[in-house]
mmCIF file of C-alpha atoms and ligand atoms in Angstrom:
data_model
loop_
_atom_site.group_PDB
_atom_site.id
_atom_site.type_symbol
_atom_site.label_atom_id
_atom_site.label_comp_id
_atom_site.label_asym_id
_atom_site.label_seq_id
_atom_site.Cartn_x
_atom_site.Cartn_y
_atom_site.Cartn_z
ATOM 1 C CA MET A 94 -0.398 0.030 0.554
ATOM 2 C CA THR A 95 1.215 3.176 -1.083
ATOM 3 C CA THR A 96 1.732 5.822 1.783
ATOM 4 C CA ALA A 97 -1.135 7.839 2.665
ATOM 5 C CA HIS A 98 0.863 11.336 2.295
ATOM 6 C CA TYR A 99 -2.658 13.568 2.342
ATOM 7 C CA ASP A 100 -3.096 11.842 6.087
ATOM 8 C CA ALA A 101 -0.827 15.082 7.467
ATOM 9 C CA ILE A 102 -2.540 16.976 5.530
ATOM 10 C CA ALA A 103 -6.537 16.689 5.523
ATOM 11 C CA GLU A 104 -7.643 19.336 7.194
ATOM 12 C CA TRP A 105 -5.509 21.522 5.380
ATOM 13 C CA TYR A 106 -6.054 20.424 2.018
ATOM 14 C CA ASP A 107 -9.929 20.868 1.990
ATOM 15 C CA GLU A 108 -9.947 23.949 3.039
ATOM 16 C CA PHE A 109 -8.160 24.096 -0.203
ATOM 17 C CA VAL A 110 -9.977 23.030 -2.385
ATOM 18 C CA ARG A 111 -13.100 25.246 -1.195
ATOM 19 C CA THR A 112 -10.511 27.850 -1.962
ATOM 20 C CA GLN A 113 -8.885 27.880 -5.541
ATOM 21 C CA PRO A 114 -10.557 28.838 -8.140
ATOM 22 C CA ILE A 115 -8.653 26.153 -10.625
ATOM 23 C CA LEU A 116 -10.336 23.918 -8.977
ATOM 24 C CA TYR A 117 -14.184 24.597 -8.367
ATOM 25 C CA ASP A 118 -14.147 26.763 -10.798
ATOM 26 C CA VAL A 119 -12.234 25.456 -13.596
ATOM 27 C CA ILE A 120 -11.186 21.868 -13.722
ATOM 28 C CA ASN A 121 -14.111 20.290 -11.521
ATOM 29 C CA PRO A 122 -16.283 21.717 -14.059
ATOM 30 C CA ALA A 123 -13.929 20.648 -17.017
ATOM 31 C CA LEU A 124 -14.240 17.114 -16.006
ATOM 32 C CA LEU A 125 -18.525 16.719 -15.130
ATOM 33 C CA ARG A 126 -18.778 18.103 -18.693
ATOM 34 C CA MET A 127 -16.636 15.003 -19.865
ATOM 35 C CA VAL A 128 -18.669 12.687 -17.449
ATOM 36 C CA ASP A 129 -21.602 14.479 -18.857
ATOM 37 C CA GLU A 130 -21.855 13.874 -22.377
ATOM 38 C CA THR A 131 -21.658 10.577 -21.469
ATOM 39 C CA GLY A 132 -25.422 10.742 -20.260
ATOM 40 C CA ASP A 133 -27.657 10.363 -17.682
ATOM 41 C CA LEU A 134 -26.073 8.886 -14.972
ATOM 42 C CA ARG A 135 -29.313 8.261 -12.730
ATOM 43 C CA ASP A 136 -28.686 4.746 -11.456
ATOM 44 C CA ARG A 137 -25.234 4.415 -12.724
ATOM 45 C CA ASP A 138 -23.030 2.558 -10.591
ATOM 46 C CA LEU A 139 -19.975 5.585 -10.627
ATOM 47 C CA CYS A 140 -16.129 5.184 -8.437
ATOM 48 C CA ASP A 141 -15.002 7.691 -7.828
ATOM 49 C CA LEU A 142 -10.911 6.499 -7.288
ATOM 50 C CA ALA A 143 -8.420 8.729 -5.232
ATOM 51 C CA CYS A 144 -11.761 10.542 -3.898
ATOM 52 C CA GLY A 145 -9.763 12.676 -1.345
ATOM 53 C CA GLN A 146 -12.729 14.011 0.233
ATOM 54 C CA GLY A 147 -15.400 13.757 -2.168
ATOM 55 C CA ALA A 148 -15.618 16.474 -3.461
ATOM 56 C CA ILE A 149 -16.534 15.031 -7.561
ATOM 57 C CA ALA A 150 -18.079 12.272 -6.067
ATOM 58 C CA ARG A 151 -20.715 14.760 -4.820
ATOM 59 C CA GLN A 152 -21.556 16.003 -7.568
ATOM 60 C CA LEU A 153 -21.482 12.148 -9.116
ATOM 61 C CA ALA A 154 -24.660 11.697 -6.348
ATOM 62 C CA GLN A 155 -26.078 15.070 -7.581
ATOM 63 C CA ARG A 156 -27.239 13.634 -10.541
ATOM 64 C CA GLY A 157 -28.425 10.498 -8.878
ATOM 65 C CA ALA A 158 -25.420 7.810 -9.969
ATOM 66 C CA ARG A 159 -25.050 4.988 -6.916
ATOM 67 C CA VAL A 160 -20.623 6.596 -6.202
ATOM 68 C CA VAL A 161 -18.751 4.360 -4.107
ATOM 69 C CA GLY A 162 -15.576 6.595 -3.349
ATOM 70 C CA VAL A 163 -12.142 5.134 -3.124
ATOM 71 C CA ASP A 164 -9.283 6.952 -1.203
ATOM 72 C CA ILE A 165 -5.488 5.585 0.800
ATOM 73 C CA SER A 166 -5.713 8.839 2.779
ATOM 74 C CA GLU A 167 -8.591 7.499 6.097
ATOM 75 C CA ARG A 168 -8.480 11.586 7.234
ATOM 76 C CA LEU A 169 -9.954 12.436 4.175
ATOM 77 C CA LEU A 170 -12.384 9.695 3.311
ATOM 78 C CA ALA A 171 -14.066 10.383 6.442
ATOM 79 C CA ILE A 172 -13.918 14.215 5.438
ATOM 80 C CA ALA A 173 -15.399 12.983 2.898
ATOM 81 C CA LYS A 174 -17.764 10.542 4.608
ATOM 82 C CA LEU A 175 -19.131 13.791 7.090
ATOM 83 C CA GLN A 176 -19.848 16.100 4.593
ATOM 84 C CA ALA A 177 -22.204 13.905 2.484
ATOM 85 C CA ASP A 178 -23.956 12.611 5.366
ATOM 86 C CA SER A 179 -24.455 16.551 6.508
ATOM 87 C CA GLY A 180 -26.858 19.151 5.808
ATOM 88 C CA ASP A 181 -30.088 18.594 4.123
ATOM 89 C CA VAL A 182 -29.180 16.202 1.124
ATOM 90 C CA LEU A 183 -28.482 12.645 1.636
ATOM 91 C CA TYR A 184 -25.974 10.936 -0.908
ATOM 92 C CA PRO A 185 -26.263 7.403 -2.026
ATOM 93 C CA ILE A 186 -22.173 7.879 -1.967
ATOM 94 C CA THR A 187 -20.301 4.280 0.075
ATOM 95 C CA TYR A 188 -16.184 5.490 0.724
ATOM 96 C CA ARG A 189 -14.007 2.656 0.930
ATOM 97 C CA TYR A 190 -10.668 2.482 1.790
ATOM 98 C CA ASP A 191 -8.480 0.907 -0.864
ATOM 99 C CA ASP A 192 -5.508 1.580 -2.902
ATOM 100 C CA ALA A 193 -5.847 2.436 -6.856
ATOM 101 C CA GLN A 194 -2.957 0.690 -7.674
ATOM 102 C CA ALA A 195 -4.587 -3.011 -6.534
ATOM 103 C CA ALA A 196 -8.237 -1.975 -5.386
ATOM 104 C CA THR A 197 -8.991 -5.419 -3.771
ATOM 105 C CA THR A 198 -11.854 -4.449 -2.598
ATOM 106 C CA LEU A 199 -13.886 -3.372 -5.837
ATOM 107 C CA GLY A 200 -14.432 -6.129 -7.594
ATOM 108 C CA ASP A 201 -14.341 -6.889 -12.158
ATOM 109 C CA ALA A 202 -17.593 -5.332 -14.185
ATOM 110 C CA SER A 203 -19.449 -4.093 -11.456
ATOM 111 C CA PHE A 204 -18.836 0.077 -12.862
ATOM 112 C CA ASP A 205 -20.920 2.119 -15.637
ATOM 113 C CA GLY A 206 -17.962 4.653 -15.208
ATOM 114 C CA VAL A 207 -14.804 5.842 -13.517
ATOM 115 C CA THR A 208 -13.602 8.577 -12.960
ATOM 116 C CA CYS A 209 -10.279 9.828 -11.276
ATOM 117 C CA ASN A 210 -9.540 14.288 -11.038
ATOM 118 C CA MET A 211 -6.016 15.191 -10.041
ATOM 119 C CA ALA A 212 -4.880 12.146 -8.645
ATOM 120 C CA LEU A 213 -2.512 10.256 -10.995
ATOM 121 C CA MET A 214 -0.196 12.778 -10.531
ATOM 122 C CA ASP A 215 0.315 11.130 -6.424
ATOM 123 C CA ILE A 216 -0.054 7.608 -8.470
ATOM 124 C CA PRO A 217 3.616 5.327 -8.352
ATOM 125 C CA ASP A 218 2.529 2.782 -11.037
ATOM 126 C CA LEU A 219 0.054 3.978 -13.399
ATOM 127 C CA ASP A 220 0.256 0.843 -15.192
ATOM 128 C CA ALA A 221 -1.817 -0.435 -12.076
ATOM 129 C CA ALA A 222 -3.494 1.652 -11.193
ATOM 130 C CA MET A 223 -5.408 1.602 -15.469
ATOM 131 C CA ARG A 224 -5.679 -1.493 -14.689
ATOM 132 C CA THR A 225 -7.618 -1.649 -12.146
ATOM 133 C CA VAL A 226 -9.809 1.186 -13.779
ATOM 134 C CA ALA A 227 -10.481 -1.323 -17.390
ATOM 135 C CA ARG A 228 -10.701 -4.928 -14.597
ATOM 136 C CA ILE A 229 -14.340 -2.205 -13.107
ATOM 137 C CA LEU A 230 -15.355 -1.076 -15.318
ATOM 138 C CA ARG A 231 -18.032 -2.541 -17.682
ATOM 139 C CA PRO A 232 -17.691 -3.789 -21.193
ATOM 140 C CA GLY A 233 -18.656 -0.028 -23.024
ATOM 141 C CA GLY A 234 -17.847 2.005 -19.357
ATOM 142 C CA TRP A 235 -16.135 5.387 -19.095
ATOM 143 C CA PHE A 236 -13.521 5.761 -17.252
ATOM 144 C CA VAL A 237 -12.402 10.364 -17.183
ATOM 145 C CA CYS A 238 -9.333 11.580 -15.537
ATOM 146 C CA SER A 239 -7.892 15.154 -14.809
ATOM 147 C CA ILE A 240 -3.595 15.752 -14.674
ATOM 148 C CA THR A 241 -1.669 18.709 -14.043
ATOM 149 C CA HIS A 242 -0.828 19.594 -17.235
ATOM 150 C CA PRO A 243 2.278 18.384 -17.352
ATOM 151 C CA TYR A 244 4.523 20.533 -19.427
ATOM 152 C CA VAL A 245 3.193 22.938 -16.953
ATOM 153 C CA GLN A 246 4.105 21.491 -13.649
ATOM 154 C CA MET A 247 7.636 19.548 -14.253
ATOM 155 C CA PRO A 248 10.630 19.016 -12.877
ATOM 156 C CA ALA A 249 12.399 22.604 -12.785
ATOM 157 C CA SER A 250 10.071 24.040 -14.674
ATOM 158 C CA GLN A 251 8.940 27.834 -12.506
ATOM 159 C CA TRP A 252 6.799 30.712 -13.188
ATOM 160 C CA THR A 253 8.718 34.095 -14.647
ATOM 161 C CA ALA A 254 8.219 36.827 -15.523
ATOM 162 C CA ARG A 255 7.775 38.647 -19.056
ATOM 163 C CA ALA A 256 8.366 41.666 -20.622
ATOM 164 C CA ASP A 257 5.660 43.231 -20.765
ATOM 165 C CA GLY A 258 5.562 42.560 -16.581
ATOM 166 C CA SER A 259 2.619 40.139 -16.446
ATOM 167 C CA THR A 260 3.908 36.815 -15.284
ATOM 168 C CA THR A 261 4.302 32.551 -17.124
ATOM 169 C CA ARG A 262 5.482 30.054 -16.810
ATOM 170 C CA THR A 263 8.360 28.238 -18.581
ATOM 171 C CA ALA A 264 8.691 24.875 -19.197
ATOM 172 C CA GLY A 265 11.200 22.686 -16.740
ATOM 173 C CA ASP A 266 12.705 19.772 -17.815
ATOM 174 C CA TYR A 267 9.782 17.265 -19.090
ATOM 175 C CA PHE A 268 10.835 14.515 -20.468
ATOM 176 C CA ALA A 269 12.173 14.045 -16.581
ATOM 177 C CA GLU A 270 9.698 10.830 -16.084
ATOM 178 C CA GLY A 271 10.091 10.113 -12.104
ATOM 179 C CA PHE A 272 9.053 11.524 -9.042
ATOM 180 C CA TRP A 273 9.802 14.937 -8.253
ATOM 181 C CA HIS A 274 9.599 17.883 -4.825
ATOM 182 C CA PRO A 275 9.169 21.824 -6.260
ATOM 183 C CA GLY A 276 9.639 22.594 -3.095
ATOM 184 C CA LYS A 277 9.096 24.525 -0.042
ATOM 185 C CA THR A 278 6.024 26.109 -2.770
ATOM 186 C CA PRO A 279 1.973 27.356 -1.850
ATOM 187 C CA GLY A 280 -0.577 23.947 -2.965
ATOM 188 C CA VAL A 281 -1.064 20.629 -2.888
ATOM 189 C CA ARG A 282 2.477 19.541 -4.779
ATOM 190 C CA GLY A 283 4.946 21.686 -2.000
ATOM 191 C CA ARG A 284 3.566 19.818 -0.518
ATOM 192 C CA VAL A 285 3.541 16.301 -1.098
ATOM 193 C CA GLY A 286 4.712 16.397 -4.758
ATOM 194 C CA ALA A 287 4.934 14.238 -7.739
ATOM 195 C CA HIS A 288 5.264 11.943 -10.301
ATOM 196 C CA HIS A 289 6.428 13.551 -13.255
ATOM 197 C CA ARG A 290 5.810 11.552 -16.498
ATOM 198 C CA THR A 291 4.889 13.106 -19.705
ATOM 199 C CA LEU A 292 1.632 13.083 -22.337
ATOM 200 C CA ALA A 293 2.729 10.252 -24.571
ATOM 201 C CA THR A 294 3.521 8.035 -20.998
ATOM 202 C CA TYR A 295 0.131 9.330 -19.838
ATOM 203 C CA LEU A 296 -1.883 8.643 -23.323
ATOM 204 C CA ASN A 297 0.211 5.348 -23.844
ATOM 205 C CA THR A 298 -0.047 3.446 -20.302
ATOM 206 C CA PHE A 299 -4.074 4.690 -21.187
ATOM 207 C CA VAL A 300 -3.749 2.166 -24.345
ATOM 208 C CA ARG A 301 -1.876 -0.176 -23.133
ATOM 209 C CA ALA A 302 -4.593 -0.864 -19.969
ATOM 210 C CA GLY A 303 -6.799 -1.758 -23.032
ATOM 211 C CA LEU A 304 -8.695 1.480 -23.164
ATOM 212 C CA VAL A 305 -9.612 3.512 -26.084
ATOM 213 C CA LEU A 306 -9.436 8.231 -26.336
ATOM 214 C CA GLU A 307 -12.155 9.415 -27.328
ATOM 215 C CA ALA A 308 -11.556 13.199 -26.024
ATOM 216 C CA VAL A 309 -9.199 15.916 -23.599
ATOM 217 C CA ALA A 310 -9.607 19.135 -23.026
ATOM 218 C CA GLU A 311 -6.886 21.794 -21.306
ATOM 219 C CA PRO A 312 -9.965 23.970 -19.888
ATOM 220 C CA GLN A 313 -8.503 27.869 -19.815
ATOM 221 C CA ALA A 314 -8.495 29.967 -16.391
ATOM 222 C CA THR A 315 -11.514 31.827 -15.275
ATOM 223 C CA ASP A 316 -11.466 35.099 -14.397
ATOM 224 C CA ALA A 317 -11.546 34.625 -10.482
ATOM 225 C CA LEU A 318 -7.901 32.629 -11.344
ATOM 226 C CA ILE A 319 -6.006 34.721 -13.257
ATOM 227 C CA ALA A 320 -6.798 37.449 -10.350
ATOM 228 C CA GLN A 321 -6.028 34.384 -8.082
ATOM 229 C CA LEU A 322 -2.596 33.160 -9.656
ATOM 230 C CA PRO A 323 -1.535 35.266 -12.175
ATOM 231 C CA GLY A 324 -0.428 33.411 -15.154
ATOM 232 C CA TYR A 325 -2.639 30.952 -15.322
ATOM 233 C CA GLN A 326 -4.325 32.945 -18.551
ATOM 234 C CA TRP A 327 -1.412 31.561 -20.834
ATOM 235 C CA VAL A 328 -1.039 28.095 -19.952
ATOM 236 C CA PRO A 329 -3.263 25.225 -18.782
ATOM 237 C CA GLY A 330 -4.048 24.731 -15.304
ATOM 238 C CA ALA A 331 -4.816 21.172 -16.633
ATOM 239 C CA PHE A 332 -5.330 17.682 -19.338
ATOM 240 C CA ILE A 333 -8.814 15.781 -18.732
ATOM 241 C CA ALA A 334 -9.253 13.017 -21.174
ATOM 242 C CA ARG A 335 -12.548 10.743 -21.735
ATOM 243 C CA CYS A 336 -11.667 7.042 -22.659
ATOM 244 C CA ARG A 337 -14.149 4.167 -22.598
ATOM 245 C CA LYS A 338 -13.626 0.298 -22.179
ATOM 246 C CA ARG A 339 -14.532 -1.239 -26.175
ATOM 247 C CA SER A 340 -17.661 -3.656 -25.427
HETATM 248 C C1 SAM B 580 -4.853 15.652 -4.961
HETATM 249 S S1 SAM B 580 -5.616 15.065 -4.932
HETATM 250 C C2 SAM B 580 -7.401 14.264 -5.399
HETATM 251 C C3 SAM B 580 -8.570 14.212 -4.797
HETATM 252 C C4 SAM B 580 -9.770 14.898 -5.162
HETATM 253 N N1 SAM B 580 -10.071 14.081 -6.024
HETATM 254 C C5 SAM B 580 -10.197 15.970 -5.288
HETATM 255 O O1 SAM B 580 -10.491 16.400 -6.890
HETATM 256 O O2 SAM B 580 -10.281 16.545 -4.918
HETATM 257 C C6 SAM B 580 -4.972 13.145 -4.494
HETATM 258 C C7 SAM B 580 -5.692 12.380 -3.756
HETATM 259 O O3 SAM B 580 -5.548 10.667 -4.513
HETATM 260 C C8 SAM B 580 -5.076 9.640 -3.308
HETATM 261 N N2 SAM B 580 -3.862 9.067 -3.571
HETATM 262 C C9 SAM B 580 -2.633 8.873 -3.713
HETATM 263 N N3 SAM B 580 -2.428 7.534 -4.053
HETATM 264 C C10 SAM B 580 -3.546 7.288 -3.463
HETATM 265 C C11 SAM B 580 -3.762 5.367 -4.158
HETATM 266 N N4 SAM B 580 -2.762 4.736 -4.459
HETATM 267 N N5 SAM B 580 -5.128 4.790 -4.306
HETATM 268 C C12 SAM B 580 -6.200 5.307 -3.893
HETATM 269 N N6 SAM B 580 -5.747 7.231 -3.655
HETATM 270 C C13 SAM B 580 -4.809 7.977 -3.573
HETATM 271 C C14 SAM B 580 -4.774 11.264 -1.763
HETATM 272 O O4 SAM B 580 -4.752 10.678 0.014
HETATM 273 C C15 SAM B 580 -5.765 12.134 -2.230
HETATM 274 O O5 SAM B 580 -6.528 12.044 -1.561
#
C-alpha cells in the first residue's frame, strides 16, 4: 500500500479545495462536463478513484448515480463521509479505504464509469492503476480523469516575469520522468510532490490498459483564477481525458 501522504495535510487540503478557483471554477467543472457528455447518470454505478474529500463523488451522486469513493487517506475519507452525511442532502455514496493500484475491494466489471480527479500524479504505478480502471469497468464503460498539465507542472518549471511585467510559466525538464518535489511552494505539489510523466506516457498507458481515447480538454482559466494566480491566462491548468473500455 502506498504511503498516505494526504493524511498529514487532510484538513489543509479540504480547505484548499474550497478556496481554489483552479479546482472549483476550472478543473472540476471541466471534468464534470466530460462526464455529463456520456449521458444520463441516474442509476449508474460510478467509482470516484482517489476521491479525497469527495467533491467529485458528491457531484456524481447529485446527478443520481450510485457512487463508490475510494482513497488511501483515512483522514480525507473521514472528511468525505462527514460532508456526505451532513446537510440537507443525503448522498448515495459508499466510501472505501483502498489502493487504486490493486483495489482488491472493487469487483471486476462493476462500474459504468470511473472518475479520477487530479490524482494520477500521486500514484507511483500508473500501469497498475490503469489496470484497475480497465478491470472494474463494464464493457463500454468510460473513464474520465484530470491531471496537472505535464507541460506546465514539471521538474524545474517555474513562474517567471514576461517583458510586459505579467507572469507566465516556463517549461523545465519535461522528459525527466519520475518523482519530483517543487520545494516549498504554495499549493498541493509543494506539500506532497508528484510523479511526473509526459503526456505521451499517460496516453500510452491508458491505451496499454485496453482503453480507447475518446476526448481530451485543456480548460482555460476563468477571471477568478487569473485574479488569484496571475499567469494561468497563458497556460492550461490541467489536462483532461475521457477513454472508453471496448464493448
Ligand atoms: C490531489 S488529491 C485529489 C483528491 C480528489 N480526487 C479531489 O478531486 O479533490 C489526490 C488524492 O489521491 C489519493 N491517493 C494517492 N495515492 C492513492 C492510491 N494509491 N490509491 C488511492 N488513492 C490515492 C490521495 O490520498 C488524495 O486523496
